[in-house]
Amino acid sequence: MTNKKVYRASTTAPVNIAVIKYWGKRDPRLNLPANSSLSVTLSQSDLRTHTTASCSPTYSPPDTLLLNAQPQPLSDARSQACLTSLRALRSALESSNPSLPPLSSYTLRLSSSNNFPTAAGLASSAAGFAALVRSIADLYHLPQTPTELSLIARQGSGSACRSLLGGYVAWDQGTLPDGTDSKARLVAPRSHWPEMRALILVVSAEKKGVSSTTGMQTTVQTSPMFQTRAAQVVPKAMREMETAIQEKDFEKFAKITMRESNSFHATCLDTDPPIFYLNDVSRAAIKGVEAVNEKAGRVVAAYTFDAGPNCVVYYLEDDRDVVAGAFKAVLGEKEGWVGEQGKVVKGAEGVLEGKIMETIRDGVSRVILTSVGEGPISVEDHLIDETGEIIL
């Protein structure tokens, strides 16, 4: 009897926002970083990629992917590196156990959806490749650990390796030429410091003008600051940040986070031609965080920016009204406050004033309130039905 079964597995994977930034590659082909990095994995109830991986002997080549119902190429080198590695692991299982169905030989049909803007500085590629790798690994029943799978996800998107783990996650630079020691490492689980919160000020949901990949290559080739940052600045910041997280020292965490964000964007500006990921609204958000800390009389908030204009503000739950409240007083009419976390925030009037208040109010389109979260989660909510049809 001909096998017509459609095999499926679905997962959700989180966004991570780095507090020690990854920027620059020591080996572009293997996607090996020029420096180590460290991030906070964010809650999937607020930011996630949901992916269903399916395969069947009835599917016709080639492999396909839909993202938010739009076809996406899988022929690029990064995607092919992930698919080839995953198929090789499944093939090895099949060789050792001939009773297993030959899933590695079947065409893949993938469907993904994001609940946040794609390619707008919100780490969409990290969540996307983490979800792709985890869902196919589940489809293939692979025994590899998340850290082992991070070696594969890294080939698709460097920061994706950190989204395979929850909590506070490092991506070690590694030194081996083949990249087998350049992988994700758990610094601390979510349960270690669950009070960490994040307010994301979405300045723009538009696709950024200079992609991260292009920006990195240009920086490596032209920035005199780059080598100093990779060799001296980041290693020191990594040591200090890991200590801050282990000790749950928010003031130290915040100061390192802000200094590191500034260092990263200074390197972008030192690139020829300079790369401008921040805009006037971003700079007003920085001033806003400074105003919040000044009003509190201590460091209660930390800003950071990835390769885009959106501001991520870290704070602790006990300081929710002091930090998020200051922004709610200005942005209370914007989308994002109606959820469970937003409704309980009490507006703090008078903290953000004048030009800073006006620029933030006029330039921020929506807010996202979230917290430190877990790694990928296997789900039974499939985006492809039992016959292999995409569920729209």
Coordinates of C-alpha atoms in Angstrom, one line a residue:
M1 CA 0.0 0.0 0.0
T2 CA 1.4 3.4 -1.0
N3 CA 2.2 5.7 1.9
K4 CA 0.4 9.0 1.5
K5 CA 0.8 10.1 5.1
V6 CA 1.5 13.8 5.9
Y7 CA 3.9 14.1 8.8
R8 CA 3.7 17.3 10.8
A9 CA 5.3 19.1 13.8
S10 CA 4.7 22.6 15.0
T11 CA 6.6 24.9 17.4
T12 CA 6.6 28.4 18.6
A13 CA 10.0 30.2 19.1
P14 CA 10.8 33.4 20.8
V15 CA 12.4 36.7 20.0
N16 CA 15.6 37.5 21.9
I17 CA 16.9 41.0 22.4
A18 CA 20.7 41.2 22.9
V19 CA 22.2 43.2 25.7
I20 CA 25.7 42.4 24.5
K21 CA 25.5 42.8 20.7
Y22 CA 26.6 40.5 17.9
W23 CA 28.0 42.5 15.1
G24 CA 30.6 41.3 12.5
K25 CA 31.6 37.8 11.3
R26 CA 35.0 36.1 11.5
D27 CA 33.7 33.6 8.9
P28 CA 30.7 34.7 6.8
R29 CA 30.3 31.2 5.2
L30 CA 29.8 29.5 8.5
N31 CA 28.2 32.5 10.1
L32 CA 30.8 32.6 12.9
P33 CA 30.8 35.8 15.0
A34 CA 33.6 38.2 15.6
N35 CA 32.6 38.5 19.2
S36 CA 30.4 36.7 21.8
S37 CA 27.0 38.1 22.7
L38 CA 24.3 37.7 25.3
S39 CA 20.5 38.2 25.2
V40 CA 17.3 38.0 27.1
T41 CA 14.7 35.6 25.6
L42 CA 11.3 37.3 25.6
S43 CA 7.9 35.8 26.4
Q44 CA 6.2 34.1 23.5
S45 CA 2.8 35.3 24.6
D46 CA 3.9 38.6 23.2
L47 CA 6.5 37.9 20.5
R48 CA 6.8 34.7 18.7
T49 CA 7.2 32.8 15.4
H50 CA 4.8 29.9 14.9
T51 CA 6.0 27.3 12.4
T52 CA 4.6 24.0 11.2
A53 CA 7.0 21.7 9.4
S54 CA 5.5 18.9 7.3
C55 CA 6.8 16.3 4.8
S56 CA 5.1 13.6 2.8
P57 CA 6.0 11.2 0.0
T58 CA 3.1 12.9 -1.9
Y59 CA 4.7 16.3 -1.9
S60 CA 6.5 17.4 -5.1
P61 CA 9.8 19.2 -5.0
P62 CA 11.1 21.7 -4.2
D63 CA 10.9 22.5 -0.4
T64 CA 8.6 25.4 0.2
L65 CA 8.1 28.0 2.9
L66 CA 5.2 30.5 3.5
L67 CA 5.7 33.3 6.0
N68 CA 2.6 35.2 6.9
A69 CA 1.0 33.5 3.8
Q70 CA 3.7 34.9 1.5
P71 CA 6.1 32.6 -0.4
Q72 CA 9.7 32.8 0.9
P73 CA 12.8 31.4 -0.8
L74 CA 14.6 28.4 0.6
S75 CA 17.2 28.2 -2.1
D76 CA 19.6 30.7 -0.3
A77 CA 22.8 29.4 1.2
R78 CA 21.7 30.0 4.8
S79 CA 18.4 28.1 4.5
Q80 CA 20.0 25.3 2.6
A81 CA 22.7 24.9 5.3
C82 CA 20.0 24.4 8.0
L83 CA 17.9 22.0 5.9
T84 CA 21.0 20.0 4.8
S85 CA 22.2 19.6 8.4
L86 CA 18.8 18.6 9.7
R87 CA 18.3 16.1 6.9
A88 CA 21.8 14.6 7.5
L89 CA 20.9 14.0 11.2
R90 CA 17.6 12.3 10.3
S91 CA 19.3 10.2 7.6
A92 CA 21.7 8.9 10.2
L93 CA 18.8 7.9 12.4
E94 CA 17.2 6.1 9.5
S95 CA 20.4 4.3 8.6
S96 CA 20.7 3.0 12.2
N97 CA 17.0 2.0 12.3
P98 CA 15.6 0.8 8.9
S99 CA 12.1 0.6 10.4
L100 CA 11.9 4.4 10.5
P101 CA 10.0 6.1 7.6
P102 CA 12.5 7.8 5.3
L103 CA 11.5 11.4 6.2
S104 CA 14.8 12.8 5.2
S105 CA 14.1 12.0 1.5
Y106 CA 10.6 13.6 1.5
T107 CA 10.0 17.2 0.3
L108 CA 9.4 19.7 3.1
R109 CA 6.4 22.1 3.2
L110 CA 6.8 24.8 5.9
S111 CA 4.3 27.5 7.0
S112 CA 5.2 30.2 9.5
S113 CA 3.5 33.3 11.0
N114 CA 4.9 36.1 13.1
N115 CA 2.8 38.1 15.6
F116 CA 5.1 41.1 15.2
P117 CA 6.5 43.1 12.3
T118 CA 9.1 41.2 10.2
A119 CA 12.6 42.7 9.5
A120 CA 12.0 45.9 11.5
G121 CA 14.7 45.6 14.2
L122 CA 12.6 43.1 16.3
A123 CA 14.8 40.0 15.8
S124 CA 12.4 38.4 13.3
S125 CA 15.1 36.3 11.6
A126 CA 16.2 34.9 15.0
A127 CA 12.8 33.7 16.0
G128 CA 12.1 32.5 12.4
F129 CA 15.2 30.3 12.0
A130 CA 14.9 29.0 15.6
A131 CA 11.3 28.0 14.8
L132 CA 12.3 26.4 11.5
V133 CA 15.1 24.4 13.1
R134 CA 13.1 23.3 16.1
S135 CA 10.0 22.3 14.2
I136 CA 12.0 20.2 11.6
A137 CA 14.0 18.7 14.5
D138 CA 10.7 17.7 16.1
L139 CA 9.3 16.4 12.8
Y140 CA 12.4 14.3 12.4
H141 CA 12.4 13.2 16.1
L142 CA 16.0 14.3 16.5
P143 CA 17.6 13.6 19.9
Q144 CA 19.9 16.7 19.7
T145 CA 19.8 19.1 22.6
P146 CA 18.9 22.8 22.1
T147 CA 22.5 23.8 22.4
E148 CA 23.5 21.2 19.7
L149 CA 20.7 22.4 17.5
S150 CA 21.9 26.0 18.0
L151 CA 24.9 25.1 15.8
I152 CA 22.4 24.6 13.0
A153 CA 20.3 27.6 13.7
R154 CA 23.4 29.7 13.8
Q155 CA 24.0 28.9 10.1
G156 CA 20.6 30.4 9.2
S157 CA 20.7 33.5 11.4
G158 CA 23.5 34.1 14.0
S159 CA 21.2 35.3 16.7
A160 CA 18.8 32.5 16.1
C161 CA 21.0 30.2 18.1
R162 CA 20.1 32.2 21.2
S163 CA 16.4 31.8 20.6
L164 CA 16.7 28.0 21.1
L165 CA 17.0 28.6 24.8
G166 CA 15.0 30.5 27.3
G167 CA 16.0 33.0 30.0
Y168 CA 19.4 34.6 29.7
V169 CA 21.5 33.2 26.9
A170 CA 25.1 33.6 25.6
W171 CA 26.3 32.9 22.2
D172 CA 30.0 32.0 22.6
Q173 CA 32.2 33.2 19.8
G174 CA 34.3 30.1 19.7
T175 CA 37.8 29.7 18.3
L176 CA 37.7 26.5 16.2
P177 CA 37.8 27.0 12.4
D178 CA 34.9 24.7 11.8
G179 CA 32.7 26.6 14.3
T180 CA 31.7 23.6 16.4
D181 CA 32.4 25.6 19.6
S182 CA 30.4 28.6 18.4
K183 CA 27.0 27.9 20.0
A184 CA 24.4 29.0 22.5
R185 CA 24.9 28.6 26.2
L186 CA 22.5 29.1 29.1
V187 CA 23.7 31.8 31.5
A188 CA 20.6 31.6 33.7
P189 CA 17.1 30.2 33.2
R190 CA 14.0 32.4 33.3
S191 CA 13.3 31.2 36.8
H192 CA 16.6 32.7 38.1
W193 CA 15.4 36.3 37.5
P194 CA 11.8 36.2 36.4
E195 CA 11.1 39.8 37.4
M196 CA 12.8 41.2 34.2
R197 CA 10.4 43.1 32.0
A198 CA 10.7 44.8 28.6
L199 CA 8.8 47.7 27.1
I200 CA 9.3 47.9 23.3
L201 CA 8.6 51.3 21.7
V202 CA 7.9 50.4 18.0
V203 CA 9.2 53.5 16.2
S204 CA 8.9 51.9 12.7
A205 CA 7.4 48.6 11.4
E206 CA 9.0 49.3 8.0
K207 CA 11.8 47.0 6.7
K208 CA 15.1 48.6 7.7
G209 CA 17.2 50.3 5.0
V210 CA 20.5 48.5 5.6
S211 CA 20.1 44.8 6.5
S212 CA 22.1 43.4 9.4
T213 CA 24.1 41.1 7.1
T214 CA 25.1 44.0 4.8
G215 CA 25.8 46.3 7.7
M216 CA 28.1 43.8 9.4
Q217 CA 30.1 43.2 6.3
T218 CA 30.6 46.9 5.7
T219 CA 31.6 47.5 9.3
V220 CA 34.2 44.7 9.3
Q221 CA 35.7 46.1 6.1
T222 CA 35.7 49.8 7.0
S223 CA 35.4 50.6 10.7
P224 CA 38.7 51.3 12.7
M225 CA 36.6 50.9 15.9
F226 CA 35.5 47.4 15.0
Q227 CA 38.6 45.5 16.0
T228 CA 38.9 47.3 19.4
R229 CA 35.3 46.6 20.1
A230 CA 35.5 42.9 19.2
A231 CA 38.8 42.2 20.9
Q232 CA 38.6 44.4 24.1
V233 CA 35.2 46.0 24.7
V234 CA 32.9 43.1 24.3
P235 CA 34.9 40.4 26.2
K236 CA 35.0 42.7 29.3
A237 CA 31.3 43.5 28.9
M238 CA 30.4 39.8 28.6
R239 CA 32.2 39.0 31.9
E240 CA 30.5 41.9 33.7
M241 CA 27.1 41.1 32.3
E242 CA 27.2 37.5 33.3
T243 CA 28.1 38.5 36.8
A244 CA 25.3 41.1 36.9
I245 CA 22.8 38.4 35.9
Q246 CA 24.0 35.8 38.4
E247 CA 23.9 38.4 41.1
K248 CA 20.5 39.9 39.9
D249 CA 22.1 43.3 40.0
F250 CA 19.8 45.5 37.9
E251 CA 21.8 48.7 38.1
K252 CA 24.9 46.9 36.8
F253 CA 22.8 45.1 34.2
A254 CA 21.3 48.4 33.1
K255 CA 24.5 50.4 32.8
I256 CA 26.3 47.6 30.8
T257 CA 23.2 47.3 28.5
M258 CA 23.1 51.0 27.7
R259 CA 26.9 51.4 27.3
E260 CA 26.9 48.3 25.0
S261 CA 24.1 49.6 22.9
N262 CA 25.9 52.9 22.5
S263 CA 29.1 51.1 21.6
F264 CA 27.4 49.1 18.9
H265 CA 25.8 52.1 17.3
A266 CA 29.0 54.1 17.5
T267 CA 30.7 51.3 15.5
C268 CA 27.8 51.5 12.9
L269 CA 28.5 55.3 12.7
D270 CA 32.2 54.6 12.3
T271 CA 31.4 52.5 9.2
D272 CA 32.1 54.0 5.8
P273 CA 29.5 55.1 4.7
P274 CA 28.0 55.5 8.2
I275 CA 25.0 53.3 9.1
F276 CA 22.1 55.2 10.8
Y277 CA 19.8 52.7 12.5
L278 CA 18.6 55.2 15.1
N279 CA 16.5 58.2 14.3
D280 CA 15.2 61.3 16.1
V281 CA 12.5 59.2 17.9
S282 CA 15.1 56.7 19.0
R283 CA 17.3 59.5 20.5
A284 CA 14.2 60.9 22.3
A285 CA 13.6 57.5 23.8
I286 CA 17.1 57.5 25.1
K287 CA 16.5 60.9 26.7
G288 CA 13.2 59.5 28.1
V289 CA 15.0 56.7 29.8
E290 CA 17.5 59.1 31.3
A291 CA 14.6 61.3 32.5
V292 CA 13.0 58.2 34.2
N293 CA 16.2 57.3 36.0
E294 CA 16.8 60.9 37.1
K295 CA 13.2 61.1 38.4
A296 CA 13.6 57.8 40.3
G297 CA 16.9 58.8 41.8
R298 CA 18.4 55.5 40.8
V299 CA 18.8 53.3 37.7
V300 CA 15.5 51.7 37.1
A301 CA 15.5 51.5 33.3
A302 CA 17.9 50.5 30.5
Y303 CA 17.5 51.2 26.8
T304 CA 19.0 49.1 24.0
F305 CA 18.6 49.1 20.2
D306 CA 19.3 46.4 17.8
A307 CA 19.8 47.1 14.1
G308 CA 16.8 49.3 13.8
P309 CA 15.1 52.4 15.4
N310 CA 12.9 50.5 17.9
C311 CA 13.7 51.0 21.6
V312 CA 13.7 48.2 24.1
V313 CA 13.5 49.4 27.7
Y314 CA 14.4 46.8 30.3
Y315 CA 13.1 47.2 33.9
L316 CA 12.1 45.1 36.9
E317 CA 8.4 44.3 37.8
D318 CA 8.6 46.3 41.1
D319 CA 9.4 49.4 39.0
R320 CA 6.7 48.9 36.5
D321 CA 4.7 52.1 37.2
V322 CA 7.9 54.2 37.5
V323 CA 9.2 53.1 34.1
A324 CA 6.3 51.9 31.9
G325 CA 4.1 54.4 33.7
A326 CA 6.2 57.3 32.5
F327 CA 5.8 56.2 28.9
K328 CA 2.1 55.3 29.3
A329 CA 1.4 58.9 30.4
V330 CA 2.6 60.0 26.9
L331 CA 1.6 57.0 24.8
G332 CA -1.5 55.8 26.5
E333 CA -3.6 56.2 23.3
K334 CA -1.3 54.0 21.3
E335 CA -1.9 50.3 20.6
G336 CA -0.4 47.9 23.1
W337 CA -1.7 48.9 26.5
V338 CA -4.9 46.8 26.5
G339 CA -3.3 43.5 27.3
E340 CA -2.9 41.9 30.7
Q341 CA 0.5 43.6 31.3
G342 CA -0.5 47.0 29.9
K343 CA -3.8 47.5 31.8
V344 CA -2.2 47.3 35.2
V345 CA 0.4 50.0 34.4
K346 CA -0.4 53.3 36.1
G347 CA 0.5 56.4 34.2
A348 CA 3.2 58.6 35.8
E349 CA 2.6 62.1 34.6
G350 CA 5.3 64.8 34.3
V351 CA 8.3 62.6 33.9
L352 CA 8.6 63.0 30.1
E353 CA 8.1 66.6 29.1
G354 CA 8.7 69.2 26.4
K355 CA 10.4 68.2 23.1
I356 CA 11.2 64.7 24.4
M357 CA 7.5 64.0 25.1
E358 CA 6.4 65.4 21.8
T359 CA 8.9 63.4 19.7
I360 CA 8.1 60.2 21.5
R361 CA 4.3 60.8 21.3
D362 CA 4.4 61.6 17.6
G363 CA 7.0 59.0 16.6
V364 CA 6.0 55.8 18.4
S365 CA 3.4 53.8 16.6
R366 CA 2.7 51.2 19.2
V367 CA 4.1 49.5 22.3
I368 CA 4.7 45.9 23.3
L369 CA 5.0 45.0 26.9
T370 CA 6.7 41.7 27.6
S371 CA 9.0 39.8 30.0
V372 CA 11.8 37.3 30.1
G373 CA 10.5 34.0 28.7
E374 CA 11.1 30.4 27.8
G375 CA 12.7 28.7 24.8
P376 CA 10.8 27.1 21.9
I377 CA 7.5 25.2 22.7
S378 CA 6.1 22.3 20.8
V379 CA 2.4 22.9 20.0
E380 CA -0.5 21.0 18.4
D381 CA -1.8 24.1 16.7
H382 CA -0.8 23.3 13.1
L383 CA -0.6 25.7 10.2
I384 CA -0.8 22.8 7.7
D385 CA -3.7 20.3 7.8
E386 CA -3.7 16.5 7.6
T387 CA -3.8 16.6 3.8
G388 CA -0.9 18.9 3.5
E389 CA -2.9 22.0 2.7
I390 CA -1.9 25.4 4.2
I391 CA -4.3 26.7 6.8
L392 CA -4.8 30.4 6.2

